[in-house]
Amino acid sequence: MATSEQIIAAPIPLCEPNLRGNEKKYTADAIDSNWLSGGSYLRLFEQKLTEYTGAQHVIGTSSGTTALQIALILAGVEKGDLVLVPGMTFVATANAVKYLGADPIIIDIDPDTWLMDNALLQDFLVNQTYQTDQGCIHKASKRRIKALVPVHLLGNVCDMSMLLPIAQQFAITVVEDAACSLGSFQNGRHSGTSGLVGTMSFNSNKIITTAGGGAILTNDEILAKRARHLITQAKSHQTEYYHDGIGFNYRLVNPLAAMGAAQMEQLPGFVKTKKEIAAYYLSNLSDLDVAFQVITQGTDPNYWHFALLTARSREIIAALASQNIETRPLWTPLNLLPAFRDDLFVTNHDVSARVSQQGLMLPCSTSISSDQLERVCSNLRKLL
Ligand SMILES: Cc1ncc(COP(=O)(O)O)c(C=O)c1O
């Protein structure tokens, strides 16, 4: 018989997928149909995303990273260009820039929202760029700044009412990285639908998953057509193998889209549960010496992943691991990663480094029980 200690030590995972709906049924159906690369489930999944987000066009892709790469191409990013990205994000945001032979300009984050610091961005653009008929040029390097990638980190949405006018003033195209923010709205508008293009991820830890997959969102029909063309090897003839450019094999496949269609049926329930998890943590931990991410004004976030800041994050991660509770730090700032170390980092106080050092992501699977939440909080309280 298990001792009480062994029962207490049952693992609490960080953020598990939740496939308790029609995922197996639809995926098996897609396999049985023999339509694997494309098919009706892909169309259904895209349609469900279109209806939910209000984007006029949604194109399934093989990952959030490939969606970003294509989105940057649609935005006109070319070799040698510069792209503005936040210091705190998953590495894929900046990798997609490098894939195109462009380089990121890394803008530090706001200490409260942990999103790109809008004031710092504006200050940089005012003082360190000038306009030509080529667009916005970075004074020091004479390189064109073609795009801005706001990242809606952890489901909190960047203040688009500030960012869009800034981008417009400086002739910079906005590509929203909404990898984490399916289910997050701002002033009634779904995240990822305000810029020229938005992207999403359905990696297994996201609010819905297709095991691996992503999506491109846009309201521009011509861009949507171009996106489909590019992710299908730039094939321009129905039957002949004629390709009018260099394309990619970045499509989302039908059985995985079937999983996504089933997940979309559960999305409203998942968002509700994530909000309940966040409310629980906020009410049970707010008297401790920790800081929480401040949600931007007008945002109704999906609370995809709950995190807090504590000066002892690494020590706490190890202590909770010994209690079988899985937690994680936040991402290493881009400017501290070898691939981006030589890129321009714009900062006043290096907030990204502090948030990264102090970040602690707490368990938040949609299947987490109230007993498990209670166990996370009581262990945290003991440690803090
Ligand atoms: C902010 C952000 N951007 C991009 C990605 C890349 O998505 P994917 O893993 O589907 O390629 C992720 C994935 O975790 C992410 O968190």
CSV table of C-alpha atoms and ligand atoms in Angstrom, one decimal:
chain,number,residue,atom,x,y,z
A,1,MET,CA,0.0,0.0,0.0
A,2,ALA,CA,1.3,3.5,-0.8
A,3,THR,CA,2.3,5.6,2.1
A,4,SER,CA,0.8,9.1,2.5
A,5,GLU,CA,4.1,10.6,1.3
A,6,GLN,CA,4.0,8.6,-1.9
A,7,ILE,CA,0.4,9.8,-2.5
A,8,ILE,CA,1.4,13.4,-1.8
A,9,ALA,CA,4.2,13.0,-4.3
A,10,ALA,CA,2.0,12.1,-7.3
A,11,PRO,CA,3.4,14.2,-10.2
A,12,ILE,CA,1.8,17.5,-11.1
A,13,PRO,CA,2.9,18.3,-14.7
A,14,LEU,CA,3.5,21.8,-16.0
A,15,CYS,CA,1.1,22.0,-18.9
A,16,GLU,CA,-0.3,18.8,-20.3
A,17,PRO,CA,-2.4,18.5,-23.5
A,18,ASN,CA,-6.1,17.7,-22.9
A,19,LEU,CA,-7.4,15.3,-25.5
A,20,ARG,CA,-10.6,14.2,-23.9
A,21,GLY,CA,-13.0,15.2,-26.6
A,22,ASN,CA,-13.4,13.9,-30.2
A,23,GLU,CA,-9.7,14.0,-31.0
A,24,LYS,CA,-9.2,10.2,-31.5
A,25,LYS,CA,-12.5,9.9,-33.4
A,26,TYR,CA,-11.8,12.7,-35.8
A,27,THR,CA,-8.1,11.7,-36.3
A,28,ALA,CA,-9.1,8.1,-37.0
A,29,ASP,CA,-11.8,9.4,-39.4
A,30,ALA,CA,-9.2,11.5,-41.2
A,31,ILE,CA,-6.8,8.5,-41.5
A,32,ASP,CA,-9.7,6.2,-42.7
A,33,SER,CA,-10.6,8.8,-45.3
A,34,ASN,CA,-7.1,8.3,-46.8
A,35,TRP,CA,-6.9,12.1,-47.2
A,36,LEU,CA,-3.6,12.7,-45.3
A,37,SER,CA,-1.8,15.8,-46.6
A,38,GLY,CA,-4.9,17.8,-47.1
A,39,GLY,CA,-8.6,17.2,-46.7
A,40,SER,CA,-11.9,18.1,-45.2
A,41,TYR,CA,-10.6,18.3,-41.6
A,42,LEU,CA,-8.0,20.8,-42.6
A,43,ARG,CA,-10.7,23.0,-44.1
A,44,LEU,CA,-12.9,22.4,-41.0
A,45,PHE,CA,-10.2,23.4,-38.6
A,46,GLU,CA,-9.3,26.5,-40.6
A,47,GLN,CA,-13.0,27.4,-40.7
A,48,LYS,CA,-13.4,27.0,-36.9
A,49,LEU,CA,-10.4,29.2,-36.3
A,50,THR,CA,-11.8,31.8,-38.8
A,51,GLU,CA,-15.1,31.8,-37.0
A,52,TYR,CA,-13.6,32.0,-33.5
A,53,THR,CA,-11.0,34.7,-34.2
A,54,GLY,CA,-12.9,36.8,-36.7
A,55,ALA,CA,-9.9,36.7,-39.0
A,56,GLN,CA,-11.1,36.6,-42.6
A,57,HIS,CA,-8.5,34.0,-43.6
A,58,VAL,CA,-6.7,31.3,-41.6
A,59,ILE,CA,-4.1,29.0,-43.1
A,60,GLY,CA,-3.0,25.9,-41.2
A,61,THR,CA,0.8,25.4,-41.1
A,62,SER,CA,3.2,22.7,-39.9
A,63,SER,CA,4.2,24.9,-36.8
A,64,GLY,CA,4.1,28.3,-35.3
A,65,THR,CA,7.7,28.8,-36.4
A,66,THR,CA,7.0,28.1,-40.0
A,67,ALA,CA,3.9,30.3,-39.8
A,68,LEU,CA,6.1,33.1,-38.6
A,69,GLN,CA,8.6,32.6,-41.3
A,70,ILE,CA,5.9,32.8,-44.0
A,71,ALA,CA,4.2,35.8,-42.2
A,72,LEU,CA,7.5,37.7,-42.3
A,73,ILE,CA,7.8,37.0,-46.1
A,74,LEU,CA,4.3,38.2,-46.6
A,75,ALA,CA,5.3,41.4,-44.7
A,76,GLY,CA,8.0,41.9,-47.2
A,77,VAL,CA,11.0,41.1,-45.0
A,78,GLU,CA,14.1,40.4,-47.2
A,79,LYS,CA,17.7,39.5,-46.7
A,80,GLY,CA,19.6,42.3,-44.9
A,81,ASP,CA,16.4,43.9,-43.3
A,82,LEU,CA,15.9,44.5,-39.6
A,83,VAL,CA,12.9,43.3,-37.6
A,84,LEU,CA,11.8,44.6,-34.2
A,85,VAL,CA,11.2,41.9,-31.6
A,86,PRO,CA,10.8,41.8,-27.8
A,87,GLY,CA,13.7,40.7,-25.6
A,88,MET,CA,11.5,38.2,-23.8
A,89,THR,CA,10.0,35.6,-26.1
A,90,PHE,CA,10.4,32.0,-27.2
A,91,VAL,CA,13.5,31.8,-29.5
A,92,ALA,CA,11.3,30.9,-32.5
A,93,THR,CA,10.3,34.6,-32.9
A,94,ALA,CA,13.8,35.6,-33.7
A,95,ASN,CA,14.8,32.4,-35.5
A,96,ALA,CA,12.2,33.1,-38.1
A,97,VAL,CA,13.8,36.5,-38.7
A,98,LYS,CA,17.2,34.9,-39.2
A,99,TYR,CA,15.8,32.2,-41.6
A,100,LEU,CA,15.2,35.1,-44.0
A,101,GLY,CA,18.7,36.5,-43.8
A,102,ALA,CA,17.4,39.4,-41.7
A,103,ASP,CA,18.4,40.3,-38.2
A,104,PRO,CA,16.3,41.2,-35.1
A,105,ILE,CA,16.5,44.5,-33.2
A,106,ILE,CA,15.7,43.3,-29.7
A,107,ILE,CA,13.6,45.8,-27.7
A,108,ASP,CA,13.5,45.3,-23.9
A,109,ILE,CA,10.2,44.6,-22.2
A,110,ASP,CA,8.0,46.5,-19.8
A,111,PRO,CA,8.6,45.5,-16.2
A,112,ASP,CA,4.8,45.1,-15.5
A,113,THR,CA,3.3,43.5,-18.5
A,114,TRP,CA,6.5,41.6,-19.6
A,115,LEU,CA,5.6,42.6,-23.2
A,116,MET,CA,7.6,44.8,-25.6
A,117,ASP,CA,8.2,48.2,-24.0
A,118,ASN,CA,6.2,50.6,-26.2
A,119,ALA,CA,7.8,53.8,-24.9
A,120,LEU,CA,11.3,52.3,-25.5
A,121,LEU,CA,10.3,51.3,-29.0
A,122,GLN,CA,9.0,54.7,-29.8
A,123,ASP,CA,12.0,56.4,-28.4
A,124,PHE,CA,14.3,54.2,-30.5
A,125,LEU,CA,12.3,54.9,-33.7
A,126,VAL,CA,12.2,58.6,-33.1
A,127,ASN,CA,15.9,59.0,-32.3
A,128,GLN,CA,17.6,56.2,-34.2
A,129,THR,CA,15.8,56.0,-37.5
A,130,TYR,CA,15.0,58.2,-40.5
A,131,GLN,CA,12.5,57.8,-43.3
A,132,THR,CA,13.3,57.3,-47.0
A,133,ASP,CA,11.2,56.1,-50.0
A,134,GLN,CA,12.6,52.6,-49.0
A,135,GLY,CA,10.9,53.0,-45.6
A,136,CYS,CA,12.3,53.2,-42.1
A,137,ILE,CA,16.1,53.2,-42.0
A,138,HIS,CA,18.2,52.5,-38.9
A,139,LYS,CA,20.7,55.4,-38.7
A,140,ALA,CA,23.7,53.4,-37.4
A,141,SER,CA,23.6,50.5,-39.8
A,142,LYS,CA,21.7,52.1,-42.7
A,143,ARG,CA,19.6,49.0,-42.9
A,144,ARG,CA,15.8,49.0,-43.5
A,145,ILE,CA,13.5,48.2,-40.5
A,146,LYS,CA,10.8,46.3,-42.3
A,147,ALA,CA,8.6,44.7,-39.6
A,148,LEU,CA,7.6,44.8,-36.0
A,149,VAL,CA,6.7,41.5,-34.2
A,150,PRO,CA,4.7,42.1,-31.0
A,151,VAL,CA,4.6,38.9,-29.0
A,152,HIS,CA,1.5,38.3,-26.9
A,153,LEU,CA,3.5,36.6,-24.2
A,154,LEU,CA,1.7,33.9,-22.0
A,155,GLY,CA,-1.6,35.1,-23.4
A,156,ASN,CA,-1.3,38.8,-22.4
A,157,VAL,CA,-1.9,41.0,-25.4
A,158,CYS,CA,0.4,43.9,-26.4
A,159,ASP,CA,-1.3,47.2,-26.4
A,160,MET,CA,-2.2,47.3,-30.1
A,161,SER,CA,-3.9,50.7,-29.8
A,162,MET,CA,-0.4,52.1,-29.1
A,163,LEU,CA,1.7,49.8,-31.4
A,164,LEU,CA,-0.3,50.1,-34.6
A,165,PRO,CA,-0.1,53.9,-34.8
A,166,ILE,CA,3.6,53.8,-34.0
A,167,ALA,CA,4.2,51.2,-36.8
A,168,GLN,CA,2.1,53.2,-39.2
A,169,GLN,CA,4.0,56.5,-38.4
A,170,PHE,CA,7.3,54.8,-39.2
A,171,ALA,CA,6.1,52.7,-42.2
A,172,ILE,CA,6.8,49.4,-40.5
A,173,THR,CA,4.6,46.3,-41.0
A,174,VAL,CA,3.1,44.5,-38.0
A,175,VAL,CA,3.3,40.7,-37.8
A,176,GLU,CA,1.7,39.5,-34.5
A,177,ASP,CA,3.2,36.5,-32.8
A,178,ALA,CA,0.0,35.1,-31.2
A,179,ALA,CA,1.5,31.7,-30.6
A,180,CYS,CA,0.3,31.7,-27.0
A,181,SER,CA,-2.8,33.8,-27.3
A,182,LEU,CA,-5.6,31.8,-29.0
A,183,GLY,CA,-8.6,32.8,-26.8
A,184,SER,CA,-7.2,36.3,-25.8
A,185,PHE,CA,-9.1,39.4,-26.9
A,186,GLN,CA,-8.4,43.1,-26.7
A,187,ASN,CA,-11.2,45.6,-26.9
A,188,GLY,CA,-13.3,42.9,-28.5
A,189,ARG,CA,-10.8,41.9,-31.1
A,190,HIS,CA,-9.0,38.6,-31.2
A,191,SER,CA,-5.2,38.7,-30.7
A,192,GLY,CA,-3.3,38.2,-34.0
A,193,THR,CA,-6.0,39.9,-36.1
A,194,SER,CA,-4.9,43.6,-35.9
A,195,GLY,CA,-1.6,43.6,-37.7
A,196,LEU,CA,-1.2,42.7,-41.4
A,197,VAL,CA,-0.6,39.1,-40.5
A,198,GLY,CA,-0.8,37.1,-37.2
A,199,THR,CA,0.5,33.6,-36.4
A,200,MET,CA,-0.4,30.9,-33.9
A,201,SER,CA,1.1,27.7,-32.5
A,202,PHE,CA,-0.6,24.5,-31.7
A,203,ASN,CA,2.4,22.8,-30.1
A,204,SER,CA,1.5,20.3,-27.4
A,205,ASN,CA,1.7,22.8,-24.5
A,206,LYS,CA,-0.5,25.4,-26.1
A,207,ILE,CA,-4.2,26.1,-25.2
A,208,ILE,CA,-5.2,23.8,-28.0
A,209,THR,CA,-2.9,21.4,-29.8
A,210,THR,CA,-2.5,19.5,-33.0
A,211,ALA,CA,0.7,17.8,-31.6
A,212,GLY,CA,2.6,20.1,-33.9
A,213,GLY,CA,1.1,22.8,-36.0
A,214,GLY,CA,0.4,26.5,-36.5
A,215,ALA,CA,-1.7,29.0,-38.4
A,216,ILE,CA,-1.4,32.2,-40.3
A,217,LEU,CA,-4.2,34.8,-39.9
A,218,THR,CA,-4.9,37.7,-42.2
A,219,ASN,CA,-7.7,39.8,-43.4
A,220,ASP,CA,-6.0,40.3,-46.8
A,221,GLU,CA,-7.2,37.9,-49.5
A,222,ILE,CA,-4.2,38.3,-51.7
A,223,LEU,CA,-1.8,37.6,-48.8
A,224,ALA,CA,-3.8,34.6,-47.8
A,225,LYS,CA,-3.5,33.2,-51.3
A,226,ARG,CA,0.2,33.9,-51.4
A,227,ALA,CA,0.6,32.1,-48.0
A,228,ARG,CA,-1.2,29.0,-49.3
A,229,HIS,CA,1.0,29.1,-52.4
A,230,LEU,CA,4.2,29.4,-50.5
A,231,ILE,CA,3.5,26.6,-48.0
A,232,THR,CA,2.7,24.3,-50.9
A,233,GLN,CA,6.1,24.5,-52.6
A,234,ALA,CA,5.0,27.5,-54.8
A,235,LYS,CA,3.2,25.0,-57.1
A,236,SER,CA,1.3,27.0,-59.6
A,237,HIS,CA,-0.4,24.3,-61.7
A,238,GLN,CA,-3.0,21.8,-60.6
A,239,THR,CA,-1.5,18.8,-62.3
A,240,GLU,CA,1.9,19.8,-63.8
A,241,TYR,CA,4.8,20.1,-61.4
A,242,TYR,CA,5.4,23.7,-62.2
A,243,HIS,CA,6.6,25.9,-59.3
A,244,ASP,CA,6.9,29.6,-59.9
A,245,GLY,CA,9.2,30.4,-57.0
A,246,ILE,CA,11.0,28.9,-54.1
A,247,GLY,CA,8.3,27.5,-51.9
A,248,PHE,CA,8.1,25.4,-48.7
A,249,ASN,CA,6.5,22.2,-47.5
A,250,TYR,CA,4.8,23.8,-44.5
A,251,ARG,CA,1.2,22.6,-44.6
A,252,LEU,CA,-0.7,21.3,-41.7
A,253,VAL,CA,-1.7,17.7,-42.4
A,254,ASN,CA,-5.3,16.5,-42.3
A,255,PRO,CA,-5.1,14.0,-39.3
A,256,LEU,CA,-3.5,16.7,-37.2
A,257,ALA,CA,-6.0,19.2,-38.3
A,258,ALA,CA,-8.7,16.7,-37.3
A,259,MET,CA,-7.2,16.8,-33.8
A,260,GLY,CA,-7.3,20.6,-34.0
A,261,ALA,CA,-11.0,20.6,-35.0
A,262,ALA,CA,-11.9,18.5,-32.0
A,263,GLN,CA,-9.8,20.7,-29.7
A,264,MET,CA,-11.6,23.8,-31.1
A,265,GLU,CA,-14.8,22.3,-29.7
A,266,GLN,CA,-13.2,22.4,-26.3
A,267,LEU,CA,-11.6,25.8,-26.6
A,268,PRO,CA,-14.2,27.9,-24.7
A,269,GLY,CA,-14.1,25.4,-21.8
A,270,PHE,CA,-10.2,25.5,-21.8
A,271,VAL,CA,-10.2,29.3,-21.7
A,272,LYS,CA,-12.7,29.2,-18.8
A,273,THR,CA,-10.5,26.7,-16.9
A,274,LYS,CA,-7.3,28.7,-17.5
A,275,LYS,CA,-9.0,31.8,-16.1
A,276,GLU,CA,-10.1,29.8,-13.0
A,277,ILE,CA,-6.5,28.5,-12.5
A,278,ALA,CA,-5.2,32.1,-12.8
A,279,ALA,CA,-7.8,33.4,-10.4
A,280,TYR,CA,-6.9,30.6,-7.9
A,281,TYR,CA,-3.2,31.4,-8.0
A,282,LEU,CA,-3.8,35.2,-7.8
A,283,SER,CA,-6.1,34.9,-4.8
A,284,ASN,CA,-3.9,32.3,-2.9
A,285,LEU,CA,-0.5,33.8,-3.6
A,286,SER,CA,-0.9,37.5,-3.7
A,287,ASP,CA,0.1,38.1,-0.1
A,288,LEU,CA,3.6,36.6,-0.8
A,289,ASP,CA,6.7,38.5,-1.9
A,290,VAL,CA,6.1,37.8,-5.6
A,291,ALA,CA,5.0,39.8,-8.6
A,292,PHE,CA,2.4,38.9,-11.3
A,293,GLN,CA,2.2,39.9,-14.9
A,294,VAL,CA,0.0,42.9,-15.3
A,295,ILE,CA,-2.6,42.5,-18.0
A,296,THR,CA,-2.7,45.3,-20.5
A,297,GLN,CA,-5.7,47.6,-20.6
A,298,GLY,CA,-8.7,46.3,-22.5
A,299,THR,CA,-7.4,42.8,-22.6
A,300,ASP,CA,-9.4,39.7,-21.9
A,301,PRO,CA,-6.5,37.2,-21.7
A,302,ASN,CA,-6.7,33.4,-22.1
A,303,TYR,CA,-4.2,33.0,-19.2
A,304,TRP,CA,-2.5,30.3,-21.2
A,305,HIS,CA,0.3,30.0,-18.8
A,306,PHE,CA,0.5,31.3,-15.3
A,307,ALA,CA,3.8,32.7,-14.1
A,308,LEU,CA,5.1,34.9,-11.3
A,309,LEU,CA,8.4,36.6,-10.4
A,310,THR,CA,10.4,35.7,-7.3
A,311,ALA,CA,14.0,36.4,-6.5
A,312,ARG,CA,14.5,32.7,-5.6
A,313,SER,CA,12.9,31.1,-8.7
A,314,ARG,CA,15.7,28.6,-9.5
A,315,GLU,CA,15.9,27.4,-5.9
A,316,ILE,CA,12.1,27.0,-5.8
A,317,ILE,CA,12.0,25.1,-9.1
A,318,ALA,CA,14.4,22.6,-7.6
A,319,ALA,CA,12.5,22.4,-4.3
A,320,LEU,CA,9.2,21.9,-6.1
A,321,ALA,CA,10.7,19.2,-8.4
A,322,SER,CA,11.6,17.2,-5.3
A,323,GLN,CA,7.9,17.3,-4.4
A,324,ASN,CA,7.1,16.1,-7.9
A,325,ILE,CA,5.7,19.5,-8.9
A,326,GLU,CA,6.9,20.6,-12.3
A,327,THR,CA,7.7,24.3,-12.8
A,328,ARG,CA,9.9,26.1,-15.2
A,329,PRO,CA,11.8,29.4,-15.6
A,330,LEU,CA,10.7,31.9,-18.2
A,331,TRP,CA,12.7,32.1,-21.4
A,332,THR,CA,16.4,33.3,-21.6
A,333,PRO,CA,16.3,36.8,-23.1
A,334,LEU,CA,17.2,36.8,-26.8
A,335,ASN,CA,20.2,39.1,-26.3
A,336,LEU,CA,21.8,36.4,-24.0
A,337,LEU,CA,21.5,33.6,-26.6
A,338,PRO,CA,24.6,33.0,-28.7
A,339,ALA,CA,22.7,33.4,-32.1
A,340,PHE,CA,21.5,36.8,-31.1
A,341,ARG,CA,24.3,38.2,-28.9
A,342,ASP,CA,25.6,40.4,-31.7
A,343,ASP,CA,22.2,41.9,-32.6
A,344,LEU,CA,21.2,45.3,-31.3
A,345,PHE,CA,19.6,45.2,-27.9
A,346,VAL,CA,17.7,48.4,-26.9
A,347,THR,CA,17.2,48.8,-23.2
A,348,ASN,CA,17.0,51.2,-20.3
A,349,HIS,CA,17.3,48.8,-17.4
A,350,ASP,CA,17.6,45.3,-18.9
A,351,VAL,CA,14.2,44.2,-17.7
A,352,SER,CA,14.3,41.0,-19.8
A,353,ALA,CA,17.2,39.7,-17.8
A,354,ARG,CA,15.5,40.4,-14.4
A,355,VAL,CA,12.2,38.8,-15.5
A,356,SER,CA,14.0,35.8,-16.9
A,357,GLN,CA,16.1,35.4,-13.7
A,358,GLN,CA,13.0,35.7,-11.5
A,359,GLY,CA,10.4,34.0,-13.7
A,360,LEU,CA,8.6,30.9,-12.4
A,361,MET,CA,5.9,29.2,-14.6
A,362,LEU,CA,3.4,27.3,-12.4
A,363,PRO,CA,1.4,24.1,-13.3
A,364,CYS,CA,-1.6,25.1,-15.3
A,365,SER,CA,-2.9,22.1,-17.3
A,366,THR,CA,-6.6,22.3,-18.1
A,367,SER,CA,-6.9,18.9,-16.4
A,368,ILE,CA,-5.3,20.1,-13.1
A,369,SER,CA,-7.5,19.3,-10.0
A,370,SER,CA,-8.3,21.6,-7.2
A,371,ASP,CA,-6.3,19.3,-4.8
A,372,GLN,CA,-3.3,19.7,-7.1
A,373,LEU,CA,-3.7,23.5,-7.2
A,374,GLU,CA,-3.9,23.5,-3.5
A,375,ARG,CA,-0.7,21.4,-3.3
A,376,VAL,CA,1.2,23.8,-5.5
A,377,CYS,CA,0.1,26.7,-3.4
A,378,SER,CA,0.8,25.2,0.0
A,379,ASN,CA,4.3,24.1,-1.1
A,380,LEU,CA,5.0,27.5,-2.6
A,381,ARG,CA,3.8,29.2,0.6
A,382,LYS,CA,6.2,27.0,2.7
A,383,LEU,CA,9.1,27.9,0.4
A,384,LEU,CA,8.4,31.6,0.2
B,1,LIG,C1,6.0,33.1,-28.5
B,1,LIG,C2,6.2,31.9,-29.4
B,1,LIG,N1,6.4,32.1,-30.7
B,1,LIG,C3,6.6,31.1,-31.6
B,1,LIG,C4,6.5,29.8,-31.1
B,1,LIG,C5,6.8,28.7,-32.1
B,1,LIG,O1,5.7,27.8,-32.2
B,1,LIG,P1,6.0,26.3,-32.6
B,1,LIG,O2,6.6,25.6,-31.4
B,1,LIG,O3,4.6,25.7,-33.0
B,1,LIG,O4,6.9,26.3,-33.8
B,1,LIG,C6,6.2,29.5,-29.8
B,1,LIG,C7,6.1,28.1,-29.3
B,1,LIG,O5,6.2,27.7,-28.3
B,1,LIG,C8,6.1,30.6,-28.9
B,1,LIG,O6,5.8,30.5,-27.6
